[in-house]
XYZ file of C-alpha atoms in Angstrom:
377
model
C -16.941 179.629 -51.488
C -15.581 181.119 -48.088
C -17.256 178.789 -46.167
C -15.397 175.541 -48.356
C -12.472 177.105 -47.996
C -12.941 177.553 -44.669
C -13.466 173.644 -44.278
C -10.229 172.708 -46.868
C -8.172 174.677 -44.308
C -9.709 172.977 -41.169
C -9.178 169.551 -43.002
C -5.568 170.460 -43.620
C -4.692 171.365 -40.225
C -6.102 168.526 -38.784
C -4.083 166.079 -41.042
C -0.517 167.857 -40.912
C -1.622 167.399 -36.822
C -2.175 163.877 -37.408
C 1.125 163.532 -39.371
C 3.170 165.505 -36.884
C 2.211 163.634 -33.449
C 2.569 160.335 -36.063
C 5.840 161.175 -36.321
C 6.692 161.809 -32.658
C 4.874 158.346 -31.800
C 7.373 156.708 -34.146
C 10.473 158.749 -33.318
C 9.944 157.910 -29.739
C 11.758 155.629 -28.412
C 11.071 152.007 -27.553
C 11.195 150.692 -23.958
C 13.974 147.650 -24.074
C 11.921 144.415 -23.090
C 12.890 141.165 -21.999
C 11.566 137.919 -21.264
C 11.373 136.898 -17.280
C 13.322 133.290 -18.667
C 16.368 135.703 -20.013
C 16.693 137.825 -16.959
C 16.379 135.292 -13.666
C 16.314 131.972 -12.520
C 13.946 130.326 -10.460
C 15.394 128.913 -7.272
C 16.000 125.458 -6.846
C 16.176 124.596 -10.552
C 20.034 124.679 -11.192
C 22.671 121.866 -12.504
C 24.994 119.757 -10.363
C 28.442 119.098 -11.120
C 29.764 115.815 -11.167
C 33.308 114.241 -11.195
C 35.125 110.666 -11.112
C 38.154 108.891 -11.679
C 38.611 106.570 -13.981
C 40.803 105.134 -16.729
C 41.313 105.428 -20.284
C 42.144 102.222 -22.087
C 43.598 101.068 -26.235
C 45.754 103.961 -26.152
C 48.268 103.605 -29.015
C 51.665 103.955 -27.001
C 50.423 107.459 -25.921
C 49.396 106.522 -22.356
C 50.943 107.494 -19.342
C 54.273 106.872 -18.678
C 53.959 104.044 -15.542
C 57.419 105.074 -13.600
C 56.454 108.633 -13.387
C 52.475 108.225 -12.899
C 52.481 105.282 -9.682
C 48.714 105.796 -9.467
C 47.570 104.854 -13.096
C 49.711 101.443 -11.742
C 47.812 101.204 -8.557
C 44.585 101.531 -10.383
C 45.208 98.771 -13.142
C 45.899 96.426 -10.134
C 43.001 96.979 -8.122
C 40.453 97.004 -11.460
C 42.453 93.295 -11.755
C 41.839 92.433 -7.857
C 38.087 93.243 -8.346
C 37.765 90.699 -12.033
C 39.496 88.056 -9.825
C 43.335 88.358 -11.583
C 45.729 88.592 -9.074
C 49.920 89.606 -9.740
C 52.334 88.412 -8.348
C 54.002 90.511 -5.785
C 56.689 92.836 -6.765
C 55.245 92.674 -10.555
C 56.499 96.112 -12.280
C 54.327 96.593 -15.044
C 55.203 98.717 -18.105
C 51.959 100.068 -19.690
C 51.980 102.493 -22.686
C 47.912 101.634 -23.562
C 46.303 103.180 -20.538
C 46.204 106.812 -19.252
C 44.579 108.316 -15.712
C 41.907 110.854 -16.138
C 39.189 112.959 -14.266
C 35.912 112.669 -15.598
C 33.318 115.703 -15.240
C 29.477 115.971 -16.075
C 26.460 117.833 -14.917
C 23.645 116.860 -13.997
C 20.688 118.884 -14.775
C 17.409 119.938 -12.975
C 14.981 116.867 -13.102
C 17.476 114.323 -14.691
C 16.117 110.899 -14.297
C 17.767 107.647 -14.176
C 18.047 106.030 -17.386
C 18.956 109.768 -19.022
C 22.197 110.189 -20.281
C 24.789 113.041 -20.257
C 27.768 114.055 -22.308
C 30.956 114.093 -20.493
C 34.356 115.759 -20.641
C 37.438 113.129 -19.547
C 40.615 115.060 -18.855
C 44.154 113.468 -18.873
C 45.884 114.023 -14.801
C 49.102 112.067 -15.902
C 51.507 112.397 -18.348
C 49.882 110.859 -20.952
C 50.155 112.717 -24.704
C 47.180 111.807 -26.359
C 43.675 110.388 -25.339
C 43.331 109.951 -29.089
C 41.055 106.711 -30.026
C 40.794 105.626 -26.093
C 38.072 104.190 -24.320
C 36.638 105.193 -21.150
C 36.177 102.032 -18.745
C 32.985 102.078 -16.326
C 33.621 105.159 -14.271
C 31.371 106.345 -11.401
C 30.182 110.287 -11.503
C 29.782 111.467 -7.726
C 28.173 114.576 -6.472
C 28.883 117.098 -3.791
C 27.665 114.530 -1.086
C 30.047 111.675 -2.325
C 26.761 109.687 -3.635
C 26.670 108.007 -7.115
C 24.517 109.645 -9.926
C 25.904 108.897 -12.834
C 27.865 105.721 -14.597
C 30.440 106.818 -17.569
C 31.592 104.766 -20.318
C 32.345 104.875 -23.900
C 34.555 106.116 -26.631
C 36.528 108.921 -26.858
C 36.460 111.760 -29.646
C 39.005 114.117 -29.528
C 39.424 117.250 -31.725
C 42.937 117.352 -31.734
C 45.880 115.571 -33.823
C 49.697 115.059 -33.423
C 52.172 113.529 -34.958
C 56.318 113.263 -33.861
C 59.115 111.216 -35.922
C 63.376 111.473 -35.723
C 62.974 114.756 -32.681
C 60.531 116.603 -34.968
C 56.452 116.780 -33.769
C 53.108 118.859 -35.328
C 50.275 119.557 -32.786
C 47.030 120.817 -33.849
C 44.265 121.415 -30.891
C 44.640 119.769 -27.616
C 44.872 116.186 -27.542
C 44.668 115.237 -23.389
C 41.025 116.167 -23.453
C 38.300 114.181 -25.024
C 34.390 113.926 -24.639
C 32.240 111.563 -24.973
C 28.093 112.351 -26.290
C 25.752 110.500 -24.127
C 28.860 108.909 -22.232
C 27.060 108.804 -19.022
C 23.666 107.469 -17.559
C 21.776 108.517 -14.625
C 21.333 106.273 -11.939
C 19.964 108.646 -9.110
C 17.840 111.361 -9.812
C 18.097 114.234 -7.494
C 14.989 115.101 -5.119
C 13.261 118.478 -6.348
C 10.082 119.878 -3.982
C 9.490 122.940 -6.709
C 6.270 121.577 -7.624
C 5.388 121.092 -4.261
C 6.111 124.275 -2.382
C 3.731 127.320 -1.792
C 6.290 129.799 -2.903
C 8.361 129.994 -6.171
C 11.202 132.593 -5.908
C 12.654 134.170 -8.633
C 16.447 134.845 -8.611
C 17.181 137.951 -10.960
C 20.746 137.330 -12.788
C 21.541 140.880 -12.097
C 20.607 142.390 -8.892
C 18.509 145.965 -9.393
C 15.754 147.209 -7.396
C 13.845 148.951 -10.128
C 14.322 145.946 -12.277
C 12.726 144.085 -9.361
C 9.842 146.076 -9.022
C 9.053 146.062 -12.861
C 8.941 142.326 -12.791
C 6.464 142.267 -9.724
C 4.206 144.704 -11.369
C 4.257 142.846 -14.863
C 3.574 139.377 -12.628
C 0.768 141.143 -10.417
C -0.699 142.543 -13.675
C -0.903 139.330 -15.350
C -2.326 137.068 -12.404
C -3.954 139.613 -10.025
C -2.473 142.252 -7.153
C -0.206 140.606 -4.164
C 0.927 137.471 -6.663
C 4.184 138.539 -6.569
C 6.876 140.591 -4.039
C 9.674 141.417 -3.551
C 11.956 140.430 -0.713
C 15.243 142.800 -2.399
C 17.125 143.711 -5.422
C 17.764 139.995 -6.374
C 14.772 137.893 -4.938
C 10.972 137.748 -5.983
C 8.332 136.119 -4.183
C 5.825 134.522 -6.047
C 2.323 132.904 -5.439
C 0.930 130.406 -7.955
C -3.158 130.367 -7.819
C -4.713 127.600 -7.312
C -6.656 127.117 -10.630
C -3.462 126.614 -12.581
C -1.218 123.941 -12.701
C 2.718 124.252 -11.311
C 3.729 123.676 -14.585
C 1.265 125.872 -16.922
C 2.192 128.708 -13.887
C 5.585 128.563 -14.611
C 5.368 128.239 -18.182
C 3.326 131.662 -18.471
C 5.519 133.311 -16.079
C 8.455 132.864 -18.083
C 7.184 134.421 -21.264
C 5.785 137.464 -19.494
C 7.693 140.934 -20.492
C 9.266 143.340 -18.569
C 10.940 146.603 -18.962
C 14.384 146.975 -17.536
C 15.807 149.715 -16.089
C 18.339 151.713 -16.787
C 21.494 150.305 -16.397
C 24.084 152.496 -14.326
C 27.145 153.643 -15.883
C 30.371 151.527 -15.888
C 33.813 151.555 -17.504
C 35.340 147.985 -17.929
C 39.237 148.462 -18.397
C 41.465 145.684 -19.378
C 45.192 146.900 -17.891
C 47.009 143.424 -19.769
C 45.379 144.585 -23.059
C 44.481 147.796 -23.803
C 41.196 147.086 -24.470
C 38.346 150.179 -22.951
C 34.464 149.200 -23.292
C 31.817 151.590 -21.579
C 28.102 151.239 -21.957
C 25.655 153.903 -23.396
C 25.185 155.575 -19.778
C 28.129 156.964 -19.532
C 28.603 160.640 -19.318
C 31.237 163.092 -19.461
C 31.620 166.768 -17.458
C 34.252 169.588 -19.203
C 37.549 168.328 -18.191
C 40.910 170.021 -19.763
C 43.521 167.363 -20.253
C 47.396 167.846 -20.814
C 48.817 164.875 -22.606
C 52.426 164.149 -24.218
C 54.693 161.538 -25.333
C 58.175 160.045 -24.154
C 60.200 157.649 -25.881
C 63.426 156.507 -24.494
C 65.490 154.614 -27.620
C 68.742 152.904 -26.635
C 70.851 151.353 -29.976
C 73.928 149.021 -29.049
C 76.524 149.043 -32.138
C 79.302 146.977 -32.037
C 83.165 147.964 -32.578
C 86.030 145.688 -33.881
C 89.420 147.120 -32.909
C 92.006 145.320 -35.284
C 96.138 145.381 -34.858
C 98.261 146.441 -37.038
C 99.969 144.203 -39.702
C 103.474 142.601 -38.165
C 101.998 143.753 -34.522
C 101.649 141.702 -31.640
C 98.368 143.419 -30.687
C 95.021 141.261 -30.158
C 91.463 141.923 -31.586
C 89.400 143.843 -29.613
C 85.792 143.534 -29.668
C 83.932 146.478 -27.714
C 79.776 148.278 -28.052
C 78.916 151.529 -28.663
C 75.778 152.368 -27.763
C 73.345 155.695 -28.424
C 71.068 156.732 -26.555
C 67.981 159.028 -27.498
C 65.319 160.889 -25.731
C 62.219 162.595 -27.245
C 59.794 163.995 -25.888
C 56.969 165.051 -27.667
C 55.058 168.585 -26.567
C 52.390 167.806 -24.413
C 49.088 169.674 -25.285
C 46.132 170.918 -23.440
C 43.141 170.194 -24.543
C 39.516 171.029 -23.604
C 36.852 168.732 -23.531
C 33.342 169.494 -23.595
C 30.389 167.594 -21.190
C 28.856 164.633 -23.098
C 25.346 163.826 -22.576
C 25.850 160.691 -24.666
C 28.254 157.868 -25.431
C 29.031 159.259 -29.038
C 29.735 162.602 -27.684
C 32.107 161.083 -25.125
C 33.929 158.865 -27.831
C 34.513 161.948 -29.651
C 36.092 163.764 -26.902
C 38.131 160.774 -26.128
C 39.590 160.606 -29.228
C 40.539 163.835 -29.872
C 42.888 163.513 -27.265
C 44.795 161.398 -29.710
C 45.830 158.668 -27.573
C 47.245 154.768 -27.201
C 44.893 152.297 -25.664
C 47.487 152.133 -22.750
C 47.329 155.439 -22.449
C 43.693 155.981 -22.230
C 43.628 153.517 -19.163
C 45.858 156.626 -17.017
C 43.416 159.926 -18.611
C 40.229 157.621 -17.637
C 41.501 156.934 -14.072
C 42.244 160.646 -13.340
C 39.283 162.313 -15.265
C 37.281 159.967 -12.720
C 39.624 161.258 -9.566
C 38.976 164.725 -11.152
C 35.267 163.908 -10.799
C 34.346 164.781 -14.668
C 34.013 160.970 -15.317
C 30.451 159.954 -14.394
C 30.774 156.234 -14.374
C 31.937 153.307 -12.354
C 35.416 152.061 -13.527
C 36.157 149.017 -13.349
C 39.723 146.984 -13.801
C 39.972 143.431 -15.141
C-alpha cells in the first residue's frame, strides 16, 4: 500500500510539472516574424515614373478656355501641321472641346513592350471637367527623355458637376481622370539582376540587429558566408550555383526573420492634436504642475436714442466684457512606466487637451523622464 502510494504521488508531481512548464511555454511570448518580401527590397528591381503631354479631346464645352490657356492653341495647330491641315495665318480659334493635360504612368520592373499600364491624365489649364474626354496618342518619357510608353484611350472620371442660372453642385474632382490599360510599352528597360554575382538586399527600415537576423536566417537556409552585411540597410547576398536566379530569389523571399526591437518614438502632430507612441516607450517619475487659462471677451452693443421733440441723433456704441479664469493648477506625481499602458495611464491622469499634451511631452523629455524619441510632423 505505501509503496502505491508512493508511486500515485510521484505520478502526480510529475504531471502538475508537466502542466506548469506547459503553461509557461504558452504564456511566453511569441517572437514577431516577418517575411524577407515585407521588410526589403532587392536592388535594382524598382518602378520608373513616366510623364507626357498630351491633349484631351470631345469635351462637352468644359475644355479649356483658349484666350487664357495659349498653349492648348499652339498644340491643336501643330497636331494639324503634322496630319497635313494647315490655317491660315492669324486664325484665332475658339475651342471649348479640348483641354491640356499631363499624363503620368510607371513603369514597372521587367515591363515589356506590348504590356500595358494604367495611367493618370491631369488637367494643367483651366479646363472644368475631363468628364467623357478622350486621350489622343500621347508619348510617356522617362528620366532620360527616351520613349517607353504610348497613351491613348478614354477617360473615366469619378467625379460629377453640374451649374445652371449662377448656381453649381460638385461631387469628387472632375480635372483628373484615368484610364485602365491606357498605355503600352514600347521600350522595355535593361535589367542585369539575373546576371550579376551579387544580389543586395535593401532593408525598408535601416537597423543593424534587424540586419544581422536576416543574414543569419539566409546563411542558415543556404549554408555559412551566403549572405553579409555591408550596414544597417544593405545585405550582400550570394546565389549558389545549383539553383536558378529565379527559384533563389523566390525562396529568399519567403524565408522568416525575427525583428528587433523597435526603439522608442513619439510622433506628434502640432496642426492636430493628434499623439501616437509605440509599445517601447517608457516613462521615469516625473511630477507635473498643470492649469488652465481662458481669456473670454463678449462685445454687446448699445443704442443711445433722443428724446421725443429733441434734435439729438441716434447713437450706436459696444460694450464689451471681458473675463479671465484661471483654473488652479495642480501637481501631480507620476509614477515610472515600464509599459505603454502604464504610461497612458499616467498621461491621462493629468487630465489634459490633446494640444496640451504636445507642451507636458516636450518638457517631460527636456526633464529627461521621457524615454523616447519625439518626433514633430
Amino acid at each position: 500500500m505505501p509503496r502505491l502510494f508512493n508511486t500515485f504521488t510521484r505520478t502526480a508531481t510529475q504531471l502538475l510539472n508537466l502542466i506548469v512548464i506547459s503553461g509557461l511555454v504558452l504564456s511566453a511570448p511569441l517572437a514577431h516574424a516577418e517575411r524577407i518580401k515585407d521588410i526589403s527590397n532587392i536592388q535594382g528591381v524598382r518602378a520608373n515614373q513616366l510623364i507626357g503631354y498630351g491633349l484631351v479631346v470631345g469635351l462637352d464645352g468644359t475644355g479649356d478656355m483658349t484666350t487664357q490657356t495659349p498653349f492648348t492653341v499652339q498644340s491643336i495647330i501643330s497636331m494639324m501641321n503634322q496630319m497635313g491641315i494647315t490655317l491660315p495665318p492669324g486664325t484665332n480659334l475658339q475651342l471649348k472641346n479640348v483641354a491640356a493635360v499631363m499624363v503620368t504612368s510607371s513603369l514597372p520592373a521587367f515591363a515589356q513592350p506590348g504590356q500595358t499600364l494604367d495611367v493618370t491624365v491631369s488637367s494643367m489649364g483651366n479646363a472644368k471637367s475631363l468628364r467623357g474626354g478622350t486621350l489622343l496618342m500621347t508619348p510617356l518619357k522617362g528620366a532620360d527623355g527616351q520613349i517607353y510608353a504610348m497613351g491613348q484611350g478614354n477617360l473615366v472620371v469619378g467625379g460629377v458637376g453640374a451649374a445652371a442660372n449662377g448656381s453649381s453642385a460638385q461631387i469628387n474632382h472632375l480635372s483628373v481622370g484615368r484610364i485602365s490599360d491606357g498605355a503600352t510599352v514600347e521600350r522595355a528597360l535593361p535589367n542585369t539582376l539575373l546576371n550579376q554575382d551579387l544580389v543586395k538586399l535593401e532593408l525598408k527600415e535601416s537597423d543593424f540587429s534587424t540586419a544581422n537576423n536576416v543574414v543569419e536566417a539566409i546563411n542558415k537556409k543556404f549554408g555559412p558566408m551566403t549572405a553579409q552585411a555591408e550596414s544597417g540597410r544593405v545585405i550582400q547576398v550570394r546565389p549558389p550555383e545549383t539553383m536558378s536566379r529565379v527559384s533563389f530569389l523566390a525562396n529568399l523571399e519567403t524565408i522568416n526573420v525575427a525583428l528587433a526591437a523597435t526603439p522608442a518614438k513619439i510622433i506628434m502632430n502640432a496642426r492636430t492634436g493628434s499623439v501616437v507612441m509605440n509599445k517601447a516607450v517608457t516613462l521615469d517619475s516625473c511630477a507635473v504642475s498643470h492649469g488652465n487659462l481662458s481669456v473670454v471677451v463678449n462685445t454687446s452693443p448699445v443704442i443711445s436714442q433722443p428724446g421725443p421733440f429733441s434734435n439729438g441723433q441716434t447713437v450706436s456704441t459696444a460694450i464689451s466684457e471681458i473675463n479671465i479664469n484661471k483654473e488652479p493648477g495642480k501637481v501631480l506625481k507620476l509614477n515610472n512606466g515600464a509599459n505603454l499602458a502604464d504610461v497612458v495611464k499616467a498621461l491621462n491622469s493629468i487630465g489634459t487637451t490633446p494640444q496640451d499634451l504636445l507642451a507636458i511631452l516636450q518638457a517631460m523629455k527636456a526633464a529627461g523622464a521621457l524615454n523616447a524619441e519625439l518626433e514633430v510632423i
